[in-house]
Coordinates of C-alpha atoms in Angstrom, one line a residue:
X1 CA 127.3 107.4 114.4
X2 CA 128.9 108.1 110.9
X3 CA 127.3 106.5 107.6
X4 CA 128.9 103.2 107.6
X5 CA 127.6 102.6 111.2
X6 CA 124.0 103.8 110.2
X7 CA 124.2 101.4 106.8
X8 CA 124.9 98.5 109.2
X9 CA 122.5 99.4 111.9
X10 CA 119.8 99.6 109.0
X11 CA 120.8 96.1 107.6
X12 CA 120.8 94.7 111.1
X13 CA 117.4 95.8 112.1
X14 CA 116.0 95.1 108.3
X15 CA 117.1 91.4 108.7
X16 CA 116.6 90.7 112.3
X17 CA 113.6 92.7 113.6
X18 CA 110.1 91.6 113.6
X19 CA 108.8 95.1 113.0
X20 CA 111.8 97.1 111.4
X21 CA 109.7 100.1 110.7
X22 CA 110.0 100.9 114.5
X23 CA 113.5 101.5 114.2
X24 CA 113.2 103.4 110.9
X25 CA 110.6 105.5 112.2
X26 CA 112.9 106.3 115.2
X27 CA 115.8 107.1 113.3
X28 CA 114.4 108.9 110.4
X29 CA 114.7 112.1 112.2
X30 CA 118.8 111.9 112.7
X31 CA 120.6 114.5 110.7
X32 CA 122.6 111.8 109.1
X33 CA 119.5 110.4 107.5
X34 CA 119.2 113.5 105.3
X35 CA 122.8 112.8 103.7
X36 CA 123.7 110.9 100.9
X37 CA 122.7 107.8 100.2
X38 CA 120.3 108.1 102.9
X39 CA 118.6 111.0 101.9
X40 CA 116.6 109.0 99.1
X41 CA 114.8 107.4 102.2
X42 CA 114.3 110.7 103.9
X43 CA 112.5 112.0 100.7
X44 CA 110.1 108.9 101.0
X45 CA 108.5 110.9 103.7
X46 CA 107.6 113.9 101.9
X47 CA 106.3 111.8 98.7
X48 CA 102.4 111.7 98.5
X49 CA 100.2 109.0 97.1
X50 CA 96.8 108.8 95.7
X51 CA 94.6 108.8 98.8
X52 CA 92.4 106.6 96.2
X53 CA 95.0 103.6 96.0
X54 CA 97.2 104.5 99.0
X55 CA 95.0 105.6 102.1
X56 CA 98.1 104.9 104.4
X57 CA 99.6 108.6 103.0
X58 CA 103.1 108.9 102.0
X59 CA 105.6 106.6 100.1
X60 CA 107.2 106.5 103.7
X61 CA 104.0 105.0 105.3
X62 CA 103.8 102.3 102.4
X63 CA 107.1 101.5 102.6
X64 CA 107.0 100.7 106.3
X65 CA 104.2 98.6 106.1
X66 CA 106.0 96.8 103.0
X67 CA 109.2 96.1 105.3
X68 CA 106.9 94.8 108.2
X69 CA 105.1 92.7 105.8
X70 CA 108.6 91.4 104.5
X71 CA 109.9 90.7 108.1
X72 CA 107.0 88.7 108.9
X73 CA 107.1 86.7 105.5
X74 CA 110.9 85.9 106.4
X75 CA 109.8 84.7 109.8
X76 CA 107.3 82.2 108.2
X77 CA 109.5 80.8 105.5
X78 CA 113.5 80.8 104.8
X79 CA 113.9 83.2 101.9
X80 CA 115.7 81.6 98.7
X81 CA 119.2 82.3 98.7
X82 CA 120.3 86.1 97.7
X83 CA 117.0 87.2 98.9
X84 CA 116.9 89.7 101.8
X85 CA 114.5 91.8 103.3
X86 CA 116.7 94.9 102.5
X87 CA 115.2 94.4 99.0
X88 CA 111.9 95.9 99.7
X89 CA 113.6 99.3 99.9
X90 CA 114.8 98.6 95.9

């Protein structure tokens, strides 16, 4: 898989999966995930948060919760035009 293919796969899972975090957690160990531009996502795994406000741990764990919540909200209601689940990574 090359970078473009990984991007397309990420996008497909973010837009279609009920729990995109399952796919993201599965592929985060791929060496391609440590290359630009995906390396910014990889760094989230090592970025700690205050346990007082974020008991889930790393920014990666927090992001996985947000991505899954966004996918669930998307299924409940069609998002306004121009909004995508991928925006959770912004």
